[in-house]
mmCIF file of C-alpha atoms in Angstrom:
data_model
loop_
_atom_site.group_PDB
_atom_site.id
_atom_site.type_symbol
_atom_site.label_atom_id
_atom_site.label_comp_id
_atom_site.label_asym_id
_atom_site.label_seq_id
_atom_site.Cartn_x
_atom_site.Cartn_y
_atom_site.Cartn_z
ATOM 1 C CA MET A 91 -136.845 -62.287 -44.501
ATOM 2 C CA ARG A 92 -138.739 -65.064 -46.264
ATOM 3 C CA ASN A 93 -139.302 -62.807 -49.276
ATOM 4 C CA GLU A 94 -140.095 -65.401 -51.926
ATOM 5 C CA GLU A 95 -142.718 -67.214 -49.857
ATOM 6 C CA ILE A 96 -144.359 -63.934 -48.875
ATOM 7 C CA GLU A 97 -144.370 -62.588 -52.430
ATOM 8 C CA ASP A 98 -145.740 -65.852 -53.836
ATOM 9 C CA LEU A 99 -148.519 -65.911 -51.263
ATOM 10 C CA VAL A 100 -149.504 -62.301 -51.999
ATOM 11 C CA GLU A 101 -149.675 -63.155 -55.710
ATOM 12 C CA ARG A 102 -151.858 -66.197 -55.030
ATOM 13 C CA LEU A 103 -154.179 -64.140 -52.832
ATOM 14 C CA ALA A 104 -154.467 -61.480 -55.556
ATOM 15 C CA VAL A 105 -155.462 -64.101 -58.118
ATOM 16 C CA GLU A 106 -157.955 -65.677 -55.742
ATOM 17 C CA LEU A 107 -159.544 -62.340 -54.877
ATOM 18 C CA GLY A 108 -159.174 -60.921 -58.382
ATOM 19 C CA ARG A 109 -157.851 -57.657 -56.952
ATOM 20 C CA GLY A 110 -154.677 -55.646 -56.567
ATOM 21 C CA LEU A 111 -152.899 -56.191 -53.242
ATOM 22 C CA SER A 112 -150.018 -54.559 -51.429
ATOM 23 C CA LEU A 113 -148.356 -55.630 -48.191
ATOM 24 C CA GLU A 114 -146.668 -53.170 -45.849
ATOM 25 C CA ASP A 115 -144.997 -53.324 -42.454
ATOM 26 C CA LEU A 116 -146.049 -51.302 -39.409
ATOM 27 C CA ASP A 117 -143.957 -48.340 -40.524
ATOM 28 C CA GLY A 118 -145.545 -48.131 -43.975
ATOM 29 C CA VAL A 119 -142.676 -49.776 -45.858
ATOM 30 C CA LEU A 120 -143.656 -51.903 -48.876
ATOM 31 C CA LEU A 121 -142.931 -55.606 -48.392
ATOM 32 C CA ALA A 122 -144.712 -57.187 -51.370
ATOM 33 C CA TYR A 123 -147.368 -56.466 -54.003
ATOM 34 C CA SER A 124 -149.325 -58.218 -56.715
ATOM 35 C CA ALA A 125 -147.922 -57.687 -60.196
ATOM 36 C CA ASN A 126 -151.077 -57.575 -62.266
ATOM 37 C CA GLN A 127 -153.930 -55.162 -61.730
ATOM 38 C CA ALA A 128 -156.280 -53.696 -64.297
ATOM 39 C CA GLN A 129 -156.726 -50.466 -62.376
ATOM 40 C CA ALA A 130 -154.131 -48.805 -60.139
ATOM 41 C CA ASP A 131 -154.783 -45.406 -58.568
ATOM 42 C CA ARG A 132 -152.135 -42.715 -58.128
ATOM 43 C CA VAL A 133 -151.484 -43.692 -54.513
ATOM 44 C CA ARG A 134 -150.755 -47.304 -55.425
ATOM 45 C CA VAL A 135 -148.446 -46.353 -58.304
ATOM 46 C CA ASN A 136 -146.459 -43.920 -56.139
ATOM 47 C CA PHE A 137 -146.300 -46.469 -53.305
ATOM 48 C CA LEU A 138 -144.859 -49.137 -55.569
ATOM 49 C CA LEU A 139 -142.267 -46.692 -56.894
ATOM 50 C CA SER A 140 -141.193 -45.127 -53.591
ATOM 51 C CA LYS A 141 -141.633 -48.286 -51.451
ATOM 52 C CA ARG A 142 -143.051 -46.207 -48.588
ATOM 53 C CA VAL A 143 -146.472 -44.756 -47.760
ATOM 54 C CA PRO A 144 -146.400 -40.913 -48.070
ATOM 55 C CA ALA A 145 -147.193 -38.934 -44.929
ATOM 56 C CA ASP A 146 -150.511 -37.539 -46.206
ATOM 57 C CA VAL A 147 -151.739 -40.980 -47.275
ATOM 58 C CA SER A 148 -150.621 -42.487 -43.959
ATOM 59 C CA ALA A 149 -152.522 -39.795 -42.048
ATOM 60 C CA TRP A 150 -155.689 -40.567 -44.044
ATOM 61 C CA GLN A 151 -155.352 -44.289 -43.364
ATOM 62 C CA LEU A 152 -154.583 -43.873 -39.663
ATOM 63 C CA SER A 153 -157.551 -41.519 -39.240
ATOM 64 C CA HIS A 154 -159.804 -44.520 -39.874
ATOM 65 C CA GLY A 155 -158.392 -46.499 -36.941
ATOM 66 C CA ILE A 156 -156.212 -49.073 -38.659
ATOM 67 C CA ALA A 157 -153.518 -48.900 -35.955
ATOM 68 C CA ALA A 158 -155.842 -50.361 -33.330
ATOM 69 C CA ALA A 159 -158.028 -52.518 -35.559
ATOM 70 C CA VAL A 160 -158.197 -56.300 -35.250
ATOM 71 C CA ARG A 161 -160.668 -56.729 -38.144
ATOM 72 C CA PRO A 162 -160.703 -55.413 -41.724
ATOM 73 C CA VAL A 163 -161.166 -51.655 -41.962
ATOM 74 C CA VAL A 164 -162.782 -49.854 -44.887
ATOM 75 C CA VAL A 165 -160.802 -46.757 -45.880
ATOM 76 C CA PRO A 166 -162.913 -44.624 -48.257
ATOM 77 C CA ALA A 167 -161.657 -42.973 -51.423
ATOM 78 C CA ASN A 168 -159.917 -39.612 -51.280
ATOM 79 C CA THR A 169 -160.008 -37.669 -54.543
ATOM 80 C CA GLU A 170 -157.476 -35.077 -53.357
ATOM 81 C CA LEU A 171 -154.926 -37.835 -52.793
ATOM 82 C CA GLY A 172 -155.864 -39.661 -55.996
ATOM 83 C CA MET A 173 -156.883 -42.662 -53.947
ATOM 84 C CA LEU A 174 -159.600 -45.217 -54.617
ATOM 85 C CA GLY A 175 -161.360 -46.894 -51.730
ATOM 86 C CA ARG A 176 -159.613 -49.891 -50.212
ATOM 87 C CA VAL A 177 -159.801 -52.329 -47.335
ATOM 88 C CA CYS A 178 -157.034 -52.666 -44.770
ATOM 89 C CA VAL A 179 -156.587 -56.165 -43.349
ATOM 90 C CA PRO A 180 -154.561 -56.061 -40.094
ATOM 91 C CA LEU A 181 -152.284 -59.109 -39.897
ATOM 92 C CA LEU A 182 -151.912 -60.414 -36.356
ATOM 93 C CA VAL A 183 -150.410 -63.473 -34.719
ATOM 94 C CA ARG A 184 -151.592 -64.155 -31.154
ATOM 95 C CA GLY A 185 -152.570 -60.502 -30.876
ATOM 96 C CA PHE A 186 -149.143 -59.324 -32.088
ATOM 97 C CA ARG A 187 -149.469 -56.931 -35.039
ATOM 98 C CA VAL A 188 -147.044 -57.761 -37.870
ATOM 99 C CA GLY A 189 -148.296 -55.782 -40.890
ATOM 100 C CA TYR A 190 -151.177 -54.691 -43.116
ATOM 101 C CA LEU A 191 -152.535 -56.147 -46.344
ATOM 102 C CA TRP A 192 -154.306 -53.621 -48.577
ATOM 103 C CA VAL A 193 -157.051 -54.644 -51.015
ATOM 104 C CA GLN A 194 -157.977 -51.982 -53.561
ATOM 105 C CA GLN A 195 -161.520 -51.433 -54.810
ATOM 106 C CA ASP A 196 -162.234 -51.101 -58.517
ATOM 107 C CA ALA A 197 -163.057 -47.620 -59.794
ATOM 108 C CA GLN A 198 -166.669 -48.571 -60.535
ATOM 109 C CA GLU A 199 -167.349 -50.060 -57.101
ATOM 110 C CA GLN A 200 -169.403 -47.829 -54.824
ATOM 111 C CA SER A 201 -168.547 -49.700 -51.620
ATOM 112 C CA ALA A 202 -166.217 -52.308 -50.163
ATOM 113 C CA THR A 203 -169.033 -54.790 -49.520
ATOM 114 C CA ALA A 204 -167.801 -57.264 -52.133
ATOM 115 C CA ILE A 205 -164.257 -57.261 -50.704
ATOM 116 C CA LEU A 206 -165.495 -57.823 -47.164
ATOM 117 C CA ALA A 207 -167.582 -60.764 -48.402
ATOM 118 C CA GLN A 208 -164.520 -62.338 -50.087
ATOM 119 C CA LEU A 209 -162.087 -62.100 -47.158
ATOM 120 C CA PRO A 210 -163.521 -64.969 -45.030
ATOM 121 C CA GLN A 211 -162.848 -67.313 -47.952
ATOM 122 C CA VAL A 212 -159.088 -66.621 -47.738
ATOM 123 C CA ARG A 213 -158.807 -66.587 -43.952
ATOM 124 C CA ASN A 214 -156.325 -69.464 -43.861
ATOM 125 C CA SER A 215 -154.070 -67.773 -46.399
ATOM 126 C CA LEU A 216 -154.189 -64.523 -44.418
ATOM 127 C CA ASP A 217 -153.205 -66.390 -41.244
ATOM 128 C CA LEU A 218 -150.328 -68.011 -43.100
ATOM 129 C CA LEU A 219 -149.195 -64.635 -44.407
ATOM 130 C CA ALA A 220 -149.168 -63.237 -40.855
ATOM 131 C CA THR A 221 -147.132 -66.214 -39.653
ATOM 132 C CA LEU A 222 -144.579 -65.774 -42.446
ATOM 133 C CA LEU A 223 -144.219 -62.100 -41.530
ATOM 134 C CA LEU A 224 -143.702 -63.033 -37.898
ATOM 135 C CA ASP A 225 -141.030 -65.559 -38.799
ATOM 136 C CA SER A 226 -139.258 -62.897 -40.848
ATOM 137 C CA ASN A 227 -139.280 -60.447 -37.937
ATOM 138 C CA THR A 228 -135.719 -59.717 -36.763
ATOM 139 C CA ALA A 229 -136.692 -60.105 -33.131
ATOM 140 C CA GLU A 230 -138.103 -63.555 -33.858
ATOM 141 C CA SER A 231 -135.013 -64.916 -35.638
ATOM 142 C CA SER A 232 -133.481 -67.974 -33.989
ATOM 143 C CA GLN A 233 -130.099 -66.260 -33.550
ATOM 144 C CA ARG A 234 -131.669 -63.236 -31.860
ATOM 145 C CA ARG A 235 -133.752 -65.467 -29.578
ATOM 146 C CA ALA A 236 -130.671 -67.424 -28.514
ATOM 147 C CA ARG A 237 -128.719 -64.251 -27.714
ATOM 148 C CA GLU A 238 -131.588 -62.787 -25.708
ATOM 149 C CA GLN A 239 -131.915 -65.987 -23.690
ATOM 150 C CA GLN A 240 -128.191 -65.906 -22.946
ATOM 151 C CA PHE A 241 -128.364 -62.248 -21.906
ATOM 152 C CA LEU A 242 -131.322 -62.925 -19.593
ATOM 153 C CA ALA A 243 -129.487 -65.897 -18.086
ATOM 154 C CA ALA A 244 -126.524 -63.604 -17.387
ATOM 155 C CA ALA A 245 -128.854 -61.047 -15.790
ATOM 156 C CA ASP A 246 -130.190 -63.834 -13.562
ATOM 157 C CA GLY A 247 -126.674 -64.742 -12.427
ATOM 158 C CA ASP A 248 -125.633 -67.655 -14.652
ATOM 159 C CA ARG A 249 -121.817 -67.520 -14.525
ATOM 160 C CA HIS A 250 -121.225 -69.189 -17.885
ATOM 161 C CA ALA A 251 -123.699 -66.839 -19.573
ATOM 162 C CA ILE A 252 -121.963 -63.848 -17.961
ATOM 163 C CA GLU A 253 -118.640 -64.976 -19.428
ATOM 164 C CA VAL A 254 -120.170 -65.432 -22.886
ATOM 165 C CA VAL A 255 -121.988 -62.080 -22.888
ATOM 166 C CA SER A 256 -118.875 -60.249 -21.680
ATOM 167 C CA GLU A 257 -117.139 -61.293 -24.914
ATOM 168 C CA TRP A 258 -119.842 -60.013 -27.262
ATOM 169 C CA PRO A 259 -118.313 -57.357 -29.570
ATOM 170 C CA GLU A 260 -121.025 -54.788 -28.790
ATOM 171 C CA ILE A 261 -120.395 -55.142 -25.038
ATOM 172 C CA ARG A 262 -116.703 -56.023 -24.582
ATOM 173 C CA GLN A 263 -114.534 -53.056 -23.542
ATOM 174 C CA ARG A 264 -117.514 -50.697 -23.646
ATOM 175 C CA GLY A 265 -118.059 -50.434 -19.905
ATOM 176 C CA PRO A 266 -118.847 -49.216 -17.398
ATOM 177 C CA TRP A 267 -122.441 -50.239 -17.968
ATOM 178 C CA GLN A 268 -125.901 -49.694 -16.493
ATOM 179 C CA ALA A 269 -128.855 -52.098 -16.520
ATOM 180 C CA ALA A 270 -132.331 -50.752 -17.237
ATOM 181 C CA THR A 271 -135.812 -52.214 -16.857
ATOM 182 C CA VAL A 272 -138.643 -50.822 -18.989
ATOM 183 C CA TYR A 273 -142.200 -51.468 -17.824
ATOM 184 C CA ALA A 274 -145.465 -50.407 -19.462
ATOM 185 C CA ALA A 275 -148.423 -49.955 -17.153
ATOM 186 C CA PRO A 276 -151.818 -50.872 -18.637
ATOM 187 C CA GLY A 277 -155.130 -49.310 -17.674
ATOM 188 C CA ALA A 278 -155.581 -46.052 -15.782
ATOM 189 C CA ASP A 279 -152.573 -43.896 -14.991
ATOM 190 C CA PRO A 280 -151.520 -44.570 -11.384
ATOM 191 C CA ALA A 281 -151.365 -40.809 -10.878
ATOM 192 C CA SER A 282 -155.161 -40.852 -10.917
ATOM 193 C CA GLN A 283 -155.208 -42.978 -7.770
ATOM 194 C CA PRO A 284 -153.870 -41.546 -4.475
ATOM 195 C CA LEU A 285 -152.829 -45.057 -3.415
ATOM 196 C CA PRO A 286 -152.839 -47.522 -6.332
ATOM 197 C CA LYS A 287 -154.387 -50.926 -5.868
ATOM 198 C CA PRO A 288 -152.236 -54.066 -6.164
ATOM 199 C CA ASP A 289 -151.922 -55.334 -9.723
ATOM 200 C CA HIS A 290 -153.376 -58.858 -9.763
ATOM 201 C CA ARG A 291 -154.384 -58.899 -13.439
ATOM 202 C CA ALA A 292 -154.605 -62.294 -15.059
ATOM 203 C CA ALA A 293 -151.863 -62.796 -17.609
ATOM 204 C CA GLY A 294 -152.878 -62.869 -21.256
ATOM 205 C CA ASP A 295 -151.064 -64.874 -23.895
ATOM 206 C CA PRO A 296 -147.541 -65.168 -22.391
ATOM 207 C CA LEU A 297 -145.793 -65.886 -25.687
ATOM 208 C CA ALA A 298 -147.386 -62.877 -27.353
ATOM 209 C CA ALA A 299 -146.435 -60.673 -24.380
ATOM 210 C CA VAL A 300 -142.799 -61.776 -24.599
ATOM 211 C CA LEU A 301 -142.675 -61.097 -28.328
ATOM 212 C CA VAL A 302 -144.202 -57.643 -27.916
ATOM 213 C CA HIS A 303 -141.542 -56.594 -25.392
ATOM 214 C CA ARG A 304 -138.739 -58.223 -27.356
ATOM 215 C CA SER A 305 -139.688 -56.457 -30.580
ATOM 216 C CA ALA A 306 -140.365 -53.121 -28.893
ATOM 217 C CA GLY A 307 -137.044 -53.285 -27.062
ATOM 218 C CA LEU A 308 -135.116 -54.130 -30.221
ATOM 219 C CA GLN A 309 -136.727 -51.411 -32.343
ATOM 220 C CA ALA A 310 -136.402 -48.805 -29.575
ATOM 221 C CA THR A 311 -132.640 -49.318 -29.265
ATOM 222 C CA VAL A 312 -131.681 -49.687 -32.949
ATOM 223 C CA GLY A 313 -129.207 -46.964 -33.902
ATOM 224 C CA MET A 314 -128.659 -45.827 -30.301
ATOM 225 C CA ASP A 315 -124.918 -46.158 -29.710
ATOM 226 C CA ASP A 316 -125.186 -46.125 -25.924
ATOM 227 C CA ALA A 317 -127.954 -48.770 -25.913
ATOM 228 C CA LEU A 318 -125.932 -51.966 -26.252
ATOM 229 C CA PHE A 319 -128.523 -54.745 -26.015
ATOM 230 C CA SER A 320 -132.130 -55.476 -25.118
ATOM 231 C CA ALA A 321 -134.201 -58.538 -24.286
ATOM 232 C CA GLY A 322 -137.889 -59.043 -23.611
ATOM 233 C CA LEU A 323 -139.853 -60.900 -20.967
ATOM 234 C CA GLY A 324 -143.582 -61.297 -20.455
ATOM 235 C CA SER A 325 -143.932 -58.172 -18.315
ATOM 236 C CA HIS A 326 -141.014 -55.931 -19.296
ATOM 237 C CA ALA A 327 -137.840 -55.410 -21.284
ATOM 238 C CA VAL A 328 -134.269 -55.520 -19.981
ATOM 239 C CA MET A 329 -131.663 -53.242 -21.535
ATOM 240 C CA LEU A 330 -127.941 -52.681 -21.161
ATOM 241 C CA PHE A 331 -126.577 -49.155 -21.638
ATOM 242 C CA ARG A 332 -123.165 -47.616 -21.462
ATOM 243 C CA ALA A 333 -123.034 -45.723 -18.175
ATOM 244 C CA THR A 334 -123.583 -41.996 -18.769
ATOM 245 C CA GLN A 335 -124.451 -39.008 -16.606
ATOM 246 C CA GLY A 336 -127.146 -37.723 -18.938
ATOM 247 C CA ARG A 337 -130.467 -39.375 -19.710
ATOM 248 C CA THR A 338 -131.096 -38.042 -23.225
ATOM 249 C CA VAL A 339 -130.557 -41.421 -24.878
ATOM 250 C CA HIS A 340 -132.675 -43.165 -22.252
ATOM 251 C CA ALA A 341 -135.519 -40.696 -22.846
ATOM 252 C CA ALA A 342 -135.313 -41.267 -26.614
ATOM 253 C CA VAL A 343 -135.354 -45.044 -26.152
ATOM 254 C CA LEU A 344 -138.320 -44.816 -23.788
ATOM 255 C CA LYS A 345 -140.312 -42.696 -26.246
ATOM 256 C CA ARG A 346 -139.599 -45.102 -29.113
ATOM 257 C CA TYR A 347 -140.457 -48.080 -26.918
ATOM 258 C CA GLU A 348 -143.834 -46.557 -26.068
ATOM 259 C CA GLY A 349 -144.530 -45.964 -29.756
ATOM 260 C CA GLU A 350 -143.531 -49.517 -30.691
ATOM 261 C CA LEU A 351 -145.845 -50.971 -28.039
ATOM 262 C CA ALA A 352 -148.782 -48.980 -29.374
ATOM 263 C CA LYS A 353 -148.017 -50.047 -32.951
ATOM 264 C CA ARG A 354 -147.789 -53.738 -32.140
ATOM 265 C CA THR A 355 -150.641 -54.069 -29.653
ATOM 266 C CA GLY A 356 -152.986 -51.385 -30.980
ATOM 267 C CA VAL A 357 -153.518 -50.196 -27.389
ATOM 268 C CA PRO A 358 -151.365 -47.372 -25.980
ATOM 269 C CA ALA A 359 -149.951 -48.028 -22.522
ATOM 270 C CA SER A 360 -151.093 -45.546 -19.893
ATOM 271 C CA ARG A 361 -147.541 -44.969 -18.670
ATOM 272 C CA VAL A 362 -144.145 -46.399 -19.620
ATOM 273 C CA VAL A 363 -141.314 -46.152 -17.093
ATOM 274 C CA MET A 364 -137.608 -46.978 -17.048
ATOM 275 C CA GLY A 365 -135.672 -47.956 -13.942
ATOM 276 C CA ILE A 366 -131.873 -47.703 -14.029
ATOM 277 C CA GLY A 367 -129.396 -49.493 -11.776
ATOM 278 C CA GLU A 368 -126.051 -48.252 -10.499
ATOM 279 C CA PRO A 369 -123.068 -48.213 -12.922
ATOM 280 C CA PHE A 370 -120.817 -51.278 -12.836
ATOM 281 C CA GLY A 371 -117.452 -52.085 -14.351
ATOM 282 C CA SER A 372 -117.593 -55.893 -14.368
ATOM 283 C CA LEU A 373 -120.326 -58.003 -15.973
ATOM 284 C CA ARG A 374 -120.304 -60.103 -12.808
ATOM 285 C CA ALA A 375 -122.260 -57.245 -11.248
ATOM 286 C CA LEU A 376 -125.000 -57.449 -13.909
ATOM 287 C CA PRO A 377 -127.440 -59.514 -11.746
ATOM 288 C CA ALA A 378 -127.278 -56.991 -8.884
ATOM 289 C CA ALA A 379 -127.648 -54.078 -11.302
ATOM 290 C CA TYR A 380 -130.638 -55.739 -12.976
ATOM 291 C CA ARG A 381 -132.313 -56.155 -9.573
ATOM 292 C CA GLU A 382 -131.678 -52.458 -8.837
ATOM 293 C CA SER A 383 -133.226 -51.468 -12.156
ATOM 294 C CA ARG A 384 -136.338 -53.564 -11.426
ATOM 295 C CA ILE A 385 -136.774 -51.881 -8.052
ATOM 296 C CA ALA A 386 -136.453 -48.446 -9.671
ATOM 297 C CA ALA A 387 -138.983 -49.351 -12.383
ATOM 298 C CA GLN A 388 -141.428 -50.680 -9.803
ATOM 299 C CA ALA A 389 -141.069 -47.518 -7.730
ATOM 300 C CA ALA A 390 -141.649 -45.297 -10.771
ATOM 301 C CA ALA A 391 -144.682 -47.399 -11.735
ATOM 302 C CA VAL A 392 -146.424 -46.922 -8.375
ATOM 303 C CA ASP A 393 -145.308 -43.380 -7.563
ATOM 304 C CA PRO A 394 -145.701 -40.997 -10.544
ATOM 305 C CA VAL A 395 -144.050 -38.159 -8.626
ATOM 306 C CA LEU A 396 -140.725 -39.939 -9.157
ATOM 307 C CA GLY A 397 -140.912 -39.467 -12.947
ATOM 308 C CA THR A 398 -140.790 -41.896 -15.858
ATOM 309 C CA ILE A 399 -137.000 -42.387 -15.794
ATOM 310 C CA LEU A 400 -135.702 -43.233 -12.336
ATOM 311 C CA ASP A 401 -132.232 -44.166 -11.092
ATOM 312 C CA VAL A 402 -132.293 -46.591 -8.192
ATOM 313 C CA ARG A 403 -130.647 -44.092 -5.877
ATOM 314 C CA GLY A 404 -133.710 -41.902 -6.399
ATOM 315 C CA ALA A 405 -136.110 -44.675 -5.352
ATOM 316 C CA GLY A 406 -135.681 -43.697 -1.726
ATOM 317 C CA VAL A 407 -137.670 -45.737 0.753
ATOM 318 C CA TYR A 408 -138.840 -48.135 -1.976
ATOM 319 C CA GLU A 409 -135.334 -49.575 -2.197
ATOM 320 C CA VAL A 410 -135.556 -50.278 1.534
ATOM 321 C CA LEU A 411 -139.030 -51.782 1.220
ATOM 322 C CA ALA A 412 -137.781 -54.099 -1.539
ATOM 323 C CA GLY A 413 -135.506 -55.771 0.977
ATOM 324 C CA GLY A 414 -138.281 -57.207 3.111
ATOM 325 C CA GLN A 415 -141.956 -57.309 3.998
ATOM 326 C CA ALA A 416 -143.690 -54.095 5.025
ATOM 327 C CA ASP A 417 -147.456 -54.047 5.520
ATOM 328 C CA PRO A 418 -149.166 -50.640 5.834
ATOM 329 C CA GLU A 419 -151.845 -52.328 7.917
ATOM 330 C CA ASP A 420 -149.246 -52.801 10.660
ATOM 331 C CA SER A 421 -149.667 -49.085 11.410
ATOM 332 C CA VAL A 422 -152.616 -48.383 13.672
ATOM 333 C CA TYR A 423 -152.655 -44.772 12.495
ATOM 334 C CA PHE A 424 -152.889 -45.896 8.854
ATOM 335 C CA ARG A 425 -155.732 -48.289 9.686
ATOM 336 C CA LEU A 426 -157.678 -45.606 11.535
ATOM 337 C CA ILE A 427 -157.533 -43.242 8.561
ATOM 338 C CA ARG A 428 -158.161 -45.967 5.957
ATOM 339 C CA ALA A 429 -161.331 -47.025 7.766
ATOM 340 C CA ARG A 430 -162.792 -43.588 7.147
ATOM 341 C CA GLY A 431 -164.913 -42.895 4.084
ATOM 342 C CA ASP A 432 -162.930 -39.711 3.426
ATOM 343 C CA SER A 433 -159.507 -41.414 3.418
ATOM 344 C CA GLY A 434 -159.232 -40.638 -0.305
ATOM 345 C CA GLU A 435 -159.090 -36.943 0.625
ATOM 346 C CA LEU A 436 -156.787 -37.319 3.615
ATOM 347 C CA PHE A 437 -154.071 -39.665 2.347
ATOM 348 C CA PRO A 438 -153.004 -37.466 -0.628
ATOM 349 C CA VAL A 439 -152.633 -34.432 1.665
ATOM 350 C CA LEU A 440 -150.533 -36.394 4.143
ATOM 351 C CA GLU A 441 -148.293 -37.974 1.526
ATOM 352 C CA LEU A 442 -147.581 -34.689 -0.243
ATOM 353 C CA LEU A 443 -147.052 -33.008 3.117
ATOM 354 C CA TYR A 444 -144.415 -35.568 4.062
ATOM 355 C CA ASP A 445 -142.831 -35.670 0.592
ATOM 356 C CA ASN A 446 -142.484 -31.875 0.418
ATOM 357 C CA ASP A 447 -141.298 -30.975 3.920
ATOM 358 C CA GLY A 448 -144.631 -29.566 5.010
ATOM 359 C CA ALA A 449 -144.885 -26.870 2.290
ATOM 360 C CA VAL A 450 -148.647 -26.266 2.484
ATOM 361 C CA ALA A 451 -148.714 -23.707 -0.354
ATOM 362 C CA GLY A 452 -147.220 -26.170 -2.812
ATOM 363 C CA ILE A 453 -149.549 -28.944 -1.670
ATOM 364 C CA ALA A 454 -152.593 -26.718 -2.131
ATOM 365 C CA ASP A 455 -151.484 -25.899 -5.676
ATOM 366 C CA ARG A 456 -150.817 -29.560 -6.556
ATOM 367 C CA LEU A 457 -154.216 -30.703 -5.288
ATOM 368 C CA HIS A 458 -156.069 -27.590 -6.521
ATOM 369 C CA LEU A 459 -157.223 -26.795 -2.995
ATOM 370 C CA HIS A 460 -157.341 -23.672 -0.858
ATOM 371 C CA ARG A 461 -154.687 -23.569 1.871
ATOM 372 C CA SER A 462 -157.353 -23.509 4.544
ATOM 373 C CA THR A 463 -158.733 -26.787 3.151
ATOM 374 C CA VAL A 464 -155.290 -28.394 3.516
ATOM 375 C CA TYR A 465 -155.044 -27.211 7.133
ATOM 376 C CA HIS A 466 -158.581 -28.448 7.778
ATOM 377 C CA ARG A 467 -157.751 -31.934 6.478
ATOM 378 C CA ILE A 468 -154.626 -32.104 8.638
ATOM 379 C CA ALA A 469 -156.795 -31.198 11.607
ATOM 380 C CA ARG A 470 -159.235 -33.986 10.671
ATOM 381 C CA VAL A 471 -156.374 -36.489 10.659
ATOM 382 C CA ARG A 472 -155.280 -35.240 14.083
ATOM 383 C CA GLY A 473 -158.775 -35.827 15.385
ATOM 384 C CA ILE A 474 -159.045 -39.313 13.847
ATOM 385 C CA ILE A 475 -155.753 -40.695 15.165
ATOM 386 C CA GLY A 476 -155.602 -38.736 18.410
ATOM 387 C CA ALA A 477 -152.047 -37.599 17.684
ATOM 388 C CA ASP A 478 -150.215 -34.905 15.746
ATOM 389 C CA PRO A 479 -149.494 -36.254 12.222
ATOM 390 C CA LEU A 480 -146.538 -33.844 11.977
ATOM 391 C CA ALA A 481 -144.847 -35.089 15.136
ATOM 392 C CA GLY A 482 -141.623 -37.018 14.519
ATOM 393 C CA ARG A 483 -142.497 -40.656 15.227
ATOM 394 C CA VAL A 484 -146.115 -40.373 14.073
ATOM 395 C CA ARG A 485 -144.959 -38.728 10.857
ATOM 396 C CA LEU A 486 -142.325 -41.429 10.271
ATOM 397 C CA GLU A 487 -144.864 -44.230 10.821
ATOM 398 C CA LEU A 488 -147.525 -42.754 8.553
ATOM 399 C CA HIS A 489 -145.070 -41.788 5.816
ATOM 400 C CA LEU A 490 -143.617 -45.304 5.762
ATOM 401 C CA ALA A 491 -147.101 -46.861 5.777
ATOM 402 C CA LEU A 492 -148.179 -44.696 2.831
ATOM 403 C CA LYS A 493 -145.114 -45.733 0.821
ATOM 404 C CA ALA A 494 -145.611 -49.388 1.821
ATOM 405 C CA ALA A 495 -149.170 -49.151 0.465
ATOM 406 C CA ARG A 496 -147.798 -47.907 -2.848
ATOM 407 C CA TRP A 497 -145.098 -50.593 -2.882
ATOM 408 C CA ALA A 498 -147.727 -53.280 -2.347
ATOM 409 C CA ALA A 499 -149.262 -52.229 -5.665
ATOM 410 C CA ARG A 500 -145.981 -52.557 -7.604
ATOM 411 C CA PRO A 501 -145.915 -54.628 -10.813
ATOM 412 C CA ARG A 502 -144.310 -58.040 -10.296
ATOM 413 C CA ILE A 503 -141.400 -57.873 -12.723
#
């Protein structure tokens, strides 16, 4: 970490503002502080001694929205905590959150107006401070970047990269392995849509997106013995695990990954999923396993029923659909139902009916409907298509078309 440069800059900012400053990372760990301050409240003194924000102080600060803020936030005084008012300045680089600078009010100040008026004058110094923090980030170190690029090249099938990665101490003789793809879905949870719409969102800042996934992947796997390596791309993270039967470690990594994303972007993802490929005993099989993990992650992203952690063998028909082109519009039965204004009521009943072997009672409970309503909707489908939707070939065609419609909405990862 570029400690001296960061500490010197914090001192210069404190002199320029004429106020006490402290710099902390996203986890509330002290990184730097100004040495001289006429007035220091109990919270600041304890923070400088312990090097970490106490839980009660952190809760007070977070309650004022600092985790999602992109502009300075006024955090009022709290007499119970022994805390004067202060201003939190979120430090961001290209939308990537790297830390917080805290500016303390004087005891006689009734508001933070004077601090807010001063901050625009030191904007360049604040931007420089954010950049220095980014450069000190472990995930942004040149050595880490080079290793991630080599790992991703191996996952894409580069033979030389595969040979190099296979000799890494953390990977060599620790097989068999499994590849995993972690994807975070933005916006509304796909479970809220019977058939999700294709994701054609315009990409934001690609460099910032890569850094977010790289950092989240690294922090989520630190200290997890079975999580051997991670790398980030613009849309997802790629991880290598030791092959295990259980999924406890994977669930822990996924939870931490979700938390890291929220910390660094300020916007919680609606749903974070992990796809896992088949176990393999030779790194030469890494590219195929990575492809399997992407298919599983895509399937989990479009079909919430499959869960947030999905092995490729549980992807079912989606693994088949990944092998070629399948258009739901090729089914005349699908088109007839889709053309109806009530298709949003009919498609969920059909899909659950096919997914659950025709168990009407369970479908009624899942959709919060009366059983007679389920039967009535099946009858409506029969009338629309002029065929029995439960008959073998009709059922197969409609079920495949419904899954193809979901697959069409998969994230491109």
